[in-house]
Coordinates of C-alpha atoms and ligand atoms in Angstrom, one line a residue:
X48 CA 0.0 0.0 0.0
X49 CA 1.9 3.1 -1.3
X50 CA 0.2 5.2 1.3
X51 CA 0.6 3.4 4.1
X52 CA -3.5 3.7 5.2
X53 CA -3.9 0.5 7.2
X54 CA -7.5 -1.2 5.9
X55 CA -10.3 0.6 7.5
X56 CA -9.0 3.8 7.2
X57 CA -10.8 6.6 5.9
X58 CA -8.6 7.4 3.1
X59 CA -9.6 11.3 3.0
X60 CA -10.2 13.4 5.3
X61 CA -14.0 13.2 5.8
X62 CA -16.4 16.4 6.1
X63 CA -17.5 14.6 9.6
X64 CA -15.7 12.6 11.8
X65 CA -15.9 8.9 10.6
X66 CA -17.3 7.2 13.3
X67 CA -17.8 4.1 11.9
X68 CA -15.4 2.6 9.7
X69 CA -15.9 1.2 6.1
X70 CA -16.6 -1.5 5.5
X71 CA -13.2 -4.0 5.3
X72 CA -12.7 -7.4 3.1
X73 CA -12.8 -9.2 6.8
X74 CA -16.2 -8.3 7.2
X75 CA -17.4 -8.9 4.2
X76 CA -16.4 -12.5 5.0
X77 CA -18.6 -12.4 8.4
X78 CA -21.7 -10.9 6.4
X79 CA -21.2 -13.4 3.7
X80 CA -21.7 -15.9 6.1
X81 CA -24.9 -14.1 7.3
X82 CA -26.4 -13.6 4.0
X83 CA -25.5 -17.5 3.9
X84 CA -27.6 -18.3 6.6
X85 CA -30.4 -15.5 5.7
X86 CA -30.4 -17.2 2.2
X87 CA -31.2 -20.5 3.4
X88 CA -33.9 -19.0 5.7
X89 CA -35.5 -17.4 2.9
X90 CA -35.4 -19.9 0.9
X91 CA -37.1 -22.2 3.3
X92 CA -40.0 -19.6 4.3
X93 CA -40.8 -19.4 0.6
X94 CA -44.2 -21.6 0.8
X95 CA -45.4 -19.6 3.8
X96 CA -45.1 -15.7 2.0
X97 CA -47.6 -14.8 -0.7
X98 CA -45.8 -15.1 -4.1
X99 CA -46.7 -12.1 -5.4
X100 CA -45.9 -8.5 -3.8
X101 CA -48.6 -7.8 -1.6
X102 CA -47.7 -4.2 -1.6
X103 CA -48.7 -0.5 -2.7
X104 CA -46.8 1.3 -5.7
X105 CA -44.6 3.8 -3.7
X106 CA -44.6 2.0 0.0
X107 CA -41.0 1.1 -0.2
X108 CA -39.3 3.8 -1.5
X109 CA -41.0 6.3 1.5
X110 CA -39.0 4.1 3.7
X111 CA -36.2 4.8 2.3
X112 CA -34.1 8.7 3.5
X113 CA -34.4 11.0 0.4
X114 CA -30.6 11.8 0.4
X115 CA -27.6 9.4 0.8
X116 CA -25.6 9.0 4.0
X117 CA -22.6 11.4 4.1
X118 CA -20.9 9.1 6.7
X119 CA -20.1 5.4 6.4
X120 CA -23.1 3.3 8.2
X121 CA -22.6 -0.1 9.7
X122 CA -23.3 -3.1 7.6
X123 CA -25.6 -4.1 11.3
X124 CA -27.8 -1.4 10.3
X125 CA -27.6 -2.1 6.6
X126 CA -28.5 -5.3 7.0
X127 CA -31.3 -4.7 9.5
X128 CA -32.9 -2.9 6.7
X129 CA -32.7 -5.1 4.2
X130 CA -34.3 -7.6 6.4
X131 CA -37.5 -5.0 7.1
X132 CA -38.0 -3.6 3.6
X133 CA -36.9 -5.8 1.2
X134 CA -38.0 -9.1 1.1
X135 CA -41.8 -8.6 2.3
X136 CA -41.6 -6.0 -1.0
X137 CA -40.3 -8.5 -3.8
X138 CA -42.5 -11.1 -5.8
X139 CA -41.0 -14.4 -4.9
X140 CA -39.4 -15.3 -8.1
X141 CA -37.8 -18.7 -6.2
X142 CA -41.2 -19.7 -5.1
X143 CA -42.2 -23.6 -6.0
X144 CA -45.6 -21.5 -6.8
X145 CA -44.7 -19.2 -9.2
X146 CA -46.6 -20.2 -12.3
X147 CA -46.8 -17.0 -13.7
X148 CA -44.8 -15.2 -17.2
X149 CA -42.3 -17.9 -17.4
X150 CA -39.9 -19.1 -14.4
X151 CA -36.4 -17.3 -13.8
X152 CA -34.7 -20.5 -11.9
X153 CA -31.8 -20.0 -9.7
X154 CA -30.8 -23.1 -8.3
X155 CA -28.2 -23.1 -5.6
X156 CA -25.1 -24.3 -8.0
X157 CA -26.0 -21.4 -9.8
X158 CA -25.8 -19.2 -6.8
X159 CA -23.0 -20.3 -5.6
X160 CA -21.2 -19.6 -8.6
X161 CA -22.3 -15.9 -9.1
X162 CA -20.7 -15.6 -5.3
X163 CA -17.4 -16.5 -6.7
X164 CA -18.0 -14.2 -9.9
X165 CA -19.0 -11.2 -7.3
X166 CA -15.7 -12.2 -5.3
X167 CA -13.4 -11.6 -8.6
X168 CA -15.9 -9.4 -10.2
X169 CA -14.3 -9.5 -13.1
X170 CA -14.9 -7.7 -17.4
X171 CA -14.7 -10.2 -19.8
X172 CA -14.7 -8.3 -22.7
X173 CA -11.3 -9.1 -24.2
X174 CA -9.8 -12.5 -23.8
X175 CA -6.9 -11.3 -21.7
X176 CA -8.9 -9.0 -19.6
X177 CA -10.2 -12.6 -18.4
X178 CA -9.1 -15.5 -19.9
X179 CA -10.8 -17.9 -18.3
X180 CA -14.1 -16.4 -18.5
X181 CA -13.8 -16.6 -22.7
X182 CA -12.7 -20.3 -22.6
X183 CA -15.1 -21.3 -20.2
X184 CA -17.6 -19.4 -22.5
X185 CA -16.7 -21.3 -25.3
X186 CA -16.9 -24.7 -24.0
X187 CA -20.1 -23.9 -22.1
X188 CA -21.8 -23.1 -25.7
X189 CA -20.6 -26.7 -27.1
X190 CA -21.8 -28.2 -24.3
X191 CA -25.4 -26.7 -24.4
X192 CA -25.7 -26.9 -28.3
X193 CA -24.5 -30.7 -27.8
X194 CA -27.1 -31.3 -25.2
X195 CA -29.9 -29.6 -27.4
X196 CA -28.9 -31.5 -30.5
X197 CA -27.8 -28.8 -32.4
X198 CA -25.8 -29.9 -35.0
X199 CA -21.7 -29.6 -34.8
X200 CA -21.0 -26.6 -36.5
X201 CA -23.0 -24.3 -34.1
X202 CA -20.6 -21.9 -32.0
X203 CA -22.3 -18.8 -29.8
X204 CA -21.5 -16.7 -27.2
X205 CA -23.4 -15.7 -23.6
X206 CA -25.6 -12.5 -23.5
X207 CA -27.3 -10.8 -21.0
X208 CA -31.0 -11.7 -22.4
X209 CA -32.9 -13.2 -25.6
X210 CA -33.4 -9.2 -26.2
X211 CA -29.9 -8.8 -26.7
X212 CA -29.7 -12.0 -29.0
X213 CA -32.3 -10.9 -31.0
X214 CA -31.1 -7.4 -31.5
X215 CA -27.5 -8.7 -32.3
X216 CA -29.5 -11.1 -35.2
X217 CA -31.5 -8.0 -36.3
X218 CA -28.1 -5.9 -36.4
X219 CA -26.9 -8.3 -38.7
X220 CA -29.8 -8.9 -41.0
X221 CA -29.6 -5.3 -41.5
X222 CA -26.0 -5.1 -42.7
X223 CA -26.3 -8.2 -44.6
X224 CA -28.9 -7.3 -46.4
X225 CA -27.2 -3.3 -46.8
X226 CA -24.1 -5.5 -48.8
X227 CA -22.4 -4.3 -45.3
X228 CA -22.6 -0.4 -46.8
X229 CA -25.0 0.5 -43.8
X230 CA -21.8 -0.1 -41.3
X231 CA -20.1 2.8 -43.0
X232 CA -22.8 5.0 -44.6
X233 CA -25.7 4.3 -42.2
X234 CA -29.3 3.5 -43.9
X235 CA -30.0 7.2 -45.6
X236 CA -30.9 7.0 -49.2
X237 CA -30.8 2.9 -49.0
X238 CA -33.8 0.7 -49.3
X239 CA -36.5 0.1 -47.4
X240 CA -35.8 -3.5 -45.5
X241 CA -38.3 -6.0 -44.5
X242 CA -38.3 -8.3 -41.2
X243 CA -41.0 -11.1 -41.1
X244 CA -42.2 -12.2 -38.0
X245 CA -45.5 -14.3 -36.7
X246 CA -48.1 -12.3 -34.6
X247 CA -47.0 -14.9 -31.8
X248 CA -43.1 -13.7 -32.0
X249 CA -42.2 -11.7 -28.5
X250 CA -41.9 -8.1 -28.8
X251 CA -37.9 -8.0 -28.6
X252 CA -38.2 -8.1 -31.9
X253 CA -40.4 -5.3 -32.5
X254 CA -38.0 -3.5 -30.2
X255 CA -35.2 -4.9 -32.2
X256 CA -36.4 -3.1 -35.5
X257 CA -37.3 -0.1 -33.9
X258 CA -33.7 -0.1 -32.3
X259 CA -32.0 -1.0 -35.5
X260 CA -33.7 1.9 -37.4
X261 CA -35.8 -0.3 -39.8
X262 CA -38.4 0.3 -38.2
X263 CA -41.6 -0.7 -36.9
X264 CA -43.9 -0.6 -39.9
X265 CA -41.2 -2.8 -41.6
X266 CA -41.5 -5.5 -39.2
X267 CA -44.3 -7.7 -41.1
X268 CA -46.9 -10.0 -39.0
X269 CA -47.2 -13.2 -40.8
X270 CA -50.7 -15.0 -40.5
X271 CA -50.3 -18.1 -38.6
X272 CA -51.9 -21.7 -39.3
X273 CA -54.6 -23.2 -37.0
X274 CA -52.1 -24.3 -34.4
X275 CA -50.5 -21.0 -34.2
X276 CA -47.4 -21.0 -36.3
X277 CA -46.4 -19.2 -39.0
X278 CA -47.6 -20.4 -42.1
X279 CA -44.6 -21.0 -44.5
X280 CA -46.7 -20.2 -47.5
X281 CA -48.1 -16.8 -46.4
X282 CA -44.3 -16.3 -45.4
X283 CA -43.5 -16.6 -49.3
X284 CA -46.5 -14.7 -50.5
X285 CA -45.1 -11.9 -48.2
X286 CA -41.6 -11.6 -49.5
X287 CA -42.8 -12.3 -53.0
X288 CA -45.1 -8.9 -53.0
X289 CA -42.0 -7.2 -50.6
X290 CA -40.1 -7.4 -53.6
X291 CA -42.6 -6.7 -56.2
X292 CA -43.5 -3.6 -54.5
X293 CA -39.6 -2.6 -54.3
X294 CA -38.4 -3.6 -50.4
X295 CA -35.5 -5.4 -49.2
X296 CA -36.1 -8.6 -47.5
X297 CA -33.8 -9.0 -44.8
X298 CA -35.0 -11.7 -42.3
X299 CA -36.9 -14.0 -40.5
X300 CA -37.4 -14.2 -36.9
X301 CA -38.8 -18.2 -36.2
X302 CA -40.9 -18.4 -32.8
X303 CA -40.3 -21.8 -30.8
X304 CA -42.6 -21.7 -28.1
X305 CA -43.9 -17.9 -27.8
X306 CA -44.7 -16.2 -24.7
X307 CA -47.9 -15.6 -24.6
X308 CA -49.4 -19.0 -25.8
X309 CA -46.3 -21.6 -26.4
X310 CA -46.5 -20.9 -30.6
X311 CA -44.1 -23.0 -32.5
X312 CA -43.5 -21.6 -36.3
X313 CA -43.3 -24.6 -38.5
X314 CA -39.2 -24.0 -38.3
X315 CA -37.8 -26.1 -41.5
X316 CA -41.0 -24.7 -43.6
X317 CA -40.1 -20.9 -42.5
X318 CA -36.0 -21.5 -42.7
X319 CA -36.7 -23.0 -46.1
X320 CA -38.6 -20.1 -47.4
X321 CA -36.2 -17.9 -45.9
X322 CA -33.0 -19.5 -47.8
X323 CA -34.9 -19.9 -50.9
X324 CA -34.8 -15.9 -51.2
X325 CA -31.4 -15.6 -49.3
X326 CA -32.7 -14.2 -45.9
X327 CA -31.0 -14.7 -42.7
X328 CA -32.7 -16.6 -40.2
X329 CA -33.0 -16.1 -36.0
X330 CA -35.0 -18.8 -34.2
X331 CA -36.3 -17.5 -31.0
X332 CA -36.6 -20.3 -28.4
X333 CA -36.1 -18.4 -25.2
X334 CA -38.4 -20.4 -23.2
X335 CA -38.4 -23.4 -25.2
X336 CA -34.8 -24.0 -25.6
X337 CA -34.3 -25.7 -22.1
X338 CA -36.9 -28.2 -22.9
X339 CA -34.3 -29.4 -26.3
X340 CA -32.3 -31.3 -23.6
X341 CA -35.2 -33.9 -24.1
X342 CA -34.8 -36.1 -27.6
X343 CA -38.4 -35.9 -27.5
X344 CA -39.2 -32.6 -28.0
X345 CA -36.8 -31.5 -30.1
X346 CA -39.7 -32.3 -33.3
X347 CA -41.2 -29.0 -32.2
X348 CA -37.9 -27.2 -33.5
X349 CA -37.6 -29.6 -36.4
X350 CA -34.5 -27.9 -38.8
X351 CA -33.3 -25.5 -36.3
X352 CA -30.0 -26.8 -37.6
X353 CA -30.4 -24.4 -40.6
X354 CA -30.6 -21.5 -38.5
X355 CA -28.3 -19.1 -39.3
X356 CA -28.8 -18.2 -35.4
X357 CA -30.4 -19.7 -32.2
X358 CA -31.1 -18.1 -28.9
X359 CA -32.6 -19.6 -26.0
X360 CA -32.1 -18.9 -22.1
X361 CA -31.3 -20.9 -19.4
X362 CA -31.9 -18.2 -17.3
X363 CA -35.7 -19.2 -17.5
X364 CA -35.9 -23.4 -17.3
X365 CA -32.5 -24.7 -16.8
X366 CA -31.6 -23.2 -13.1
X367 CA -28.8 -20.9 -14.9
X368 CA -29.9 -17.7 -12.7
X369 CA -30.6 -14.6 -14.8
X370 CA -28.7 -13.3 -16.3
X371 CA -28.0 -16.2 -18.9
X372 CA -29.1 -16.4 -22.7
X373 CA -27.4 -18.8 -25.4
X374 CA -26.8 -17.4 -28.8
X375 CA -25.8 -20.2 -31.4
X376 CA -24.2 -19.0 -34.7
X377 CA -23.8 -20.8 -37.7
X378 CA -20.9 -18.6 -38.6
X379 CA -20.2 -15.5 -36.1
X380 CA -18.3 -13.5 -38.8
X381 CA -21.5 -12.1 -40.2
X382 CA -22.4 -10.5 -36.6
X383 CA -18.9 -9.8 -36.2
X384 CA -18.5 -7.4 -39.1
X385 CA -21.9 -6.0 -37.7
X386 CA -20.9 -5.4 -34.0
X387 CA -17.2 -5.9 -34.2
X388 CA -14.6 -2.8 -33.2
X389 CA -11.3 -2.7 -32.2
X390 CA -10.3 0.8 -31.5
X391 CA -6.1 1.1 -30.6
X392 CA -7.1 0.9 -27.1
X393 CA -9.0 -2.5 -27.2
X394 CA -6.0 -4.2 -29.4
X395 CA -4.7 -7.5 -28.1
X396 CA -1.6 -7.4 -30.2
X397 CA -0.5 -10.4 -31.6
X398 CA -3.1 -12.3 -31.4
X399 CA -5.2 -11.3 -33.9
X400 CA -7.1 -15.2 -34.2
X401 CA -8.4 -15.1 -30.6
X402 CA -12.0 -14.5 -29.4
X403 CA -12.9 -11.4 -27.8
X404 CA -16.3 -11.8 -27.0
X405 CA -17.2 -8.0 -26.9
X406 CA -17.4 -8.5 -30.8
X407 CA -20.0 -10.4 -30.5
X408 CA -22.8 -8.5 -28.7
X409 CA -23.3 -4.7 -28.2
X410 CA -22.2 -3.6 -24.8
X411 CA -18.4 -3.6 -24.2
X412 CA -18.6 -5.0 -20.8
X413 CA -19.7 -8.3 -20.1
X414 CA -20.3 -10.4 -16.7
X415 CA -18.6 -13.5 -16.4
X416 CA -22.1 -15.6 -17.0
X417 CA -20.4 -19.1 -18.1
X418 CA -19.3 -20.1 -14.3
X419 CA -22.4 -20.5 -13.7
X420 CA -23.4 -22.7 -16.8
X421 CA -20.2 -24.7 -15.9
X422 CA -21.6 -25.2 -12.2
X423 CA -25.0 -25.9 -13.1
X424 CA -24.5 -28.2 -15.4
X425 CA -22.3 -30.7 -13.6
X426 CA -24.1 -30.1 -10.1
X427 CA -27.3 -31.5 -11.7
X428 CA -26.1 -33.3 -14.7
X429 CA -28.2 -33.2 -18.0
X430 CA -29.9 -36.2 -16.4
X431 CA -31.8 -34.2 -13.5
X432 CA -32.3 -31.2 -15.5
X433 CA -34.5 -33.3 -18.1
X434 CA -36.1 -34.9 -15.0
X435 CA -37.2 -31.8 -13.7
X436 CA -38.8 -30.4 -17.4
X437 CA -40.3 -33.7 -18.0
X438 CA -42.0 -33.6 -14.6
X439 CA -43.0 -29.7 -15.4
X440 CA -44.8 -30.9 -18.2
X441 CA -46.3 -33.9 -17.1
X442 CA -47.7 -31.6 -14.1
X443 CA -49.2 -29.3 -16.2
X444 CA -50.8 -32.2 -18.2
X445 CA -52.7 -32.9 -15.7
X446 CA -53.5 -29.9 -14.3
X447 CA -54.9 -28.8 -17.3
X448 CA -57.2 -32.3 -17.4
X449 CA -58.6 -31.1 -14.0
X450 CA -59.0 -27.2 -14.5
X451 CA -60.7 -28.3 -17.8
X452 CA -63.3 -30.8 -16.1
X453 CA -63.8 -28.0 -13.5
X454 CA -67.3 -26.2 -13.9
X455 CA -67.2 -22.9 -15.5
X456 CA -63.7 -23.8 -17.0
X457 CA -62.6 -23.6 -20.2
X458 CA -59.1 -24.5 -21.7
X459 CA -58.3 -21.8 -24.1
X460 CA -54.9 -23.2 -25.6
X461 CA -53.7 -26.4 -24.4
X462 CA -50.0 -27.5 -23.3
X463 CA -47.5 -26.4 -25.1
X464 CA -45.0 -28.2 -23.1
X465 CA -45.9 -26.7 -19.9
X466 CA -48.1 -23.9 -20.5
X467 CA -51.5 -24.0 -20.9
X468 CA -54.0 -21.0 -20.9
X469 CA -57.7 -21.2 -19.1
X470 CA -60.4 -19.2 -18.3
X471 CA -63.5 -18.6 -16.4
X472 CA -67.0 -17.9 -18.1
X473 CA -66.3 -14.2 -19.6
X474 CA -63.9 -11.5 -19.1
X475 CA -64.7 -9.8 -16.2
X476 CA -65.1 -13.0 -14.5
X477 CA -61.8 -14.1 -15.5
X478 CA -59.8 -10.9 -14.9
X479 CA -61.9 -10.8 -11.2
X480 CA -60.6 -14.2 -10.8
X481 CA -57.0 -13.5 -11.2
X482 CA -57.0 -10.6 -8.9
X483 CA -58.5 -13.0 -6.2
X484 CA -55.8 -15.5 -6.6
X485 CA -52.5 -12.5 -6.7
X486 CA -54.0 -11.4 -3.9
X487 CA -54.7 -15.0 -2.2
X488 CA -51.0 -15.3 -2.5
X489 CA -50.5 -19.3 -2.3
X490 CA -49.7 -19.4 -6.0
X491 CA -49.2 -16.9 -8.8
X492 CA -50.8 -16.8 -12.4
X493 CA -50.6 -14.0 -14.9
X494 CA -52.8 -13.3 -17.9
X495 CA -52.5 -12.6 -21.9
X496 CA -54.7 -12.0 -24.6
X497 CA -55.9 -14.6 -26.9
X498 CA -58.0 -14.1 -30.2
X499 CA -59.3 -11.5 -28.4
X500 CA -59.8 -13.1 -25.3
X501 CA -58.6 -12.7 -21.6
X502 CA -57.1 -15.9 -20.8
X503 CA -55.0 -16.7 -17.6
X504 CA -51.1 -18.4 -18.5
X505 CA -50.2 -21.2 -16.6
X506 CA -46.7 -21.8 -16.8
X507 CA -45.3 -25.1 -14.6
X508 CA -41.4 -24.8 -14.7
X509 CA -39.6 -23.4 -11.4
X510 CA -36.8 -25.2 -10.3
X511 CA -38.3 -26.3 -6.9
X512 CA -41.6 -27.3 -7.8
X513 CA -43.8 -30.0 -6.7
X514 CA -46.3 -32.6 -8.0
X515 CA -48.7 -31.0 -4.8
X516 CA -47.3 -27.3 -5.9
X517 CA -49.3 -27.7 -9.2
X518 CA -52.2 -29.2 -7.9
X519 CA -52.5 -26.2 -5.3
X520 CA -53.7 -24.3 -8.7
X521 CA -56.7 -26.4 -8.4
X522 CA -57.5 -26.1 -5.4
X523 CA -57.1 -22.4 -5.2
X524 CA -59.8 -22.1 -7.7
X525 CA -62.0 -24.5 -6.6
X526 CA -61.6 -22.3 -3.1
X527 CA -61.9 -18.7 -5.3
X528 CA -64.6 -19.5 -7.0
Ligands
PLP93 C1 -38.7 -14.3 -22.3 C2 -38.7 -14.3 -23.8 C3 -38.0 -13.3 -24.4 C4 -37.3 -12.2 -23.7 O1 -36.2 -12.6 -23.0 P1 -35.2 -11.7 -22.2 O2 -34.1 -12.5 -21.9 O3 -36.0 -11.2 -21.0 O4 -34.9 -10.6 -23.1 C5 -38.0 -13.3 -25.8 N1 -38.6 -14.3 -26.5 C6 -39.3 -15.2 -25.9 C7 -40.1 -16.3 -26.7 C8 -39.4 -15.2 -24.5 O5 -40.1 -16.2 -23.9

């Protein structure tokens, strides 16, 4: 220490006397342990709290002083806090009864990991700013695409979210379909591109056009079939009269398992369209994707090895703790010459065939999201993660047989995998119904609009959950209603 300030220290002179020292590495070690035990705690009280937030828009934040502490506080009292505000204000995300949007699992390999990540808290943009991080990276994407069946020549990197993914695949449509004169000259005085999408497709993607600056009227909602995929021969129609009419066809966006309903475009149907007129392809199977470590699912996603890029997250079914999505690239050096810089200051010289995975993605920084993969993975073993999803989808099987024998009940869409969507007479009486459970609090359901329709999601898929966790569904409408 060049200074000489012995740890603890205030290391200028403060404005008032520093009473209380800073916090030191050596207690971070003591209230490590703490949040240890606390964790555990928590995680055993889950059943007894109400899933959902049972509080008012504004009630934390009044507890909170308006202005920040000019003098260091003690962790005692920091913690103290924590324990009286926080965790009566959250949704209970790790909840075994959390059937609502889709699950973000965390199991404890996964937690354990990020610890150690916090503990070297590290940037893995370059290679050398953390080697380890971009190797483990790379073999953590084999590993996945392996254990989804992708096919051999699949590579990929580790965003953030399926957003991210999808922009990145946008990005690159864009520029691909520019003849790469867009990364230079921008999109003035160029054509007018065209993204094809289904109605069922998230809307990261209609974020991703806006953000790319095609924008949203260029995004084109293909008509789906009966079962809620995109119909391959509307998709052809559409390009055909794109190009008749003078656009630029850029893309396809594929939908494996969409949010609101579990959609699955037709994905060798829309990929073969798509190559037939040169279009690049992005299959989004953010949900879906963790369910591919089954063989016998992997027909809904039929010729996803044609994909020119894949994303899925296992920050939602696999017990990789957000923040975790998986993009697969046929060939990265398309995205690459997209999203790829290397100013003078970001040079690794001499070593011009190594990955930095900054190229990849659009932020610079990036968290260090493969330990995590790595810990999961062997802590469970492909074998108990496909015993947990086949159990998720067995469960909601047969809750959907007993919600649609129920009186007043109607199934809506049935599984897709594990989500099903119901509802209750009418409307009213089904938005009125999902306000009594949220507030009930043993389990927690959202909604979506269907054909026009308000229809309650039920999504089976947190890492923790039970047989008699699904069936409480049941039983909380029986008792609601
Ligand atoms: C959840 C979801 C997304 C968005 O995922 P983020 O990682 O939150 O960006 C996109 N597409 C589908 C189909 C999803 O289910």
């Amino acid at each position: 220490m060049a200074q000489g300030f012995a740890s603890g220290e205030c290391l200028v002179v403060p404005l008032v006397p520093c009473v209380t020292a800073p916090m030191t590495h050596d207690e971070l070690l003591e209230w490590s342990r703490r949040a240890a035990e606390w964790a555990l705690d928590y995680h055993k009280s889950l059943r007894d709290r109400p899933v959902r937030a049972q509080v008012d828009y504004g009630a934390t934040a009044t507890q909170l002083p308006a202005v920040a502490p000019e003098a260091p506080e003690p962790m005692s009292h920091i913690f103290k806090d924590f324990e009286a505000i926080v965790p009566d204000a959250m949704t209970h995300w790790q909840h075994p009864r959390f059937f609502a949007y889709f699950a973000a699992n965390a199991s404890p390999a996964s937690m354990l990991a990020e610890q150690l990540t916090n503990a070297i808290a590290a940037q893995a943009m370059l290679w050398q700013t953390s080697p380890a991080a971009t190797e483990i990276e790379q073999v953590m994407v084999g590993w996945l695409r392996d254990a989804l069946g992708l096919a051999g020549h699949f590579t990929g990197t580790v965003h953030d979210s399926a957003t991210t993914a999808t922009l990145c695949a946008v990005l690159t449509m864009r520029d691909r379909a520019m003849g790469w004169r867009s990364v230079e000259d921008g999109l003035c005085g160029g054509p007018r591109l065209r993204i094809y999408a289904s109605a069922q497709t998230h809307s990261s993607v209609d974020k991703a056009v806006r953000l790319a600056g095609i924008g949203q009227a260029n995004l084109v909602k293909i008509p789906t079939q009966a079962d809620y995929g995109m119909d391959p021969a509307a998709l052809d129609q559409a390009i055909r009269d794109d190009l008749a009419a003078g656009y630029k066809p850029a893309g396809v966006v594929v939908c494996s398992g969409g949010t609101s309903i579990g959609a699955f475009d037709p994905v060798a149907a829309c990929i073969a369209v798509a190559k037939a007129h040169d279009l690049y392809t992005h299959v989004d199977a953010a949900w879906a994707g963790s369910a591919m470590i089954c063989p016998e699912f992997r027909a809904l996603w039929d010729g996803v090895d044609r994909a020119d890029s894949v994303v899925f997250n296992p920050h939602k079914w696999l017990g990789v703790q957000f923040d975790c999505a998986i993009q697969f690239l046929a060939d990265p050096a398309p995205q690459i010459r997209s999203l790829g810089l290397r100013p003078d200051y970001l040079q690794t010289l001499g070593q011009d065939q190594i990955v930095n995975f900054n190229e990849w993605t659009v932020p610079l920084g990036r968290r260090f999201r493969a330990l995590k993969i790595w810990f999961v993975l062997r802590a469970y073993g492909l074998e108990g993660l496909r015993a947990r999803i086949r159990n998720h989808v067995a469960w909601a099987h047969e809750l959907a047989d007993v919600v649609g024998e129920m009186g007043g009940f109607d199934i809506v869409t049935p599984c897709a995998l594990s989500l099903f969507t119901f509802r209750y007479r009418d409307d009213a009486a089904t938005e009125a119904l999902l306000a009594r459970i949220n507030d009930d609090g043993r389990v927690y359901l959202t909604q979506t609009q269907h054909e026009g329709q308000f229809v309650i999601r039920v999504q089976v898929g947190q890492f923790d959950c039970t047989r008699h966790d699904v069936m409480m569904v049941a039983k909380v409408l029986r008792d609601l209603t």
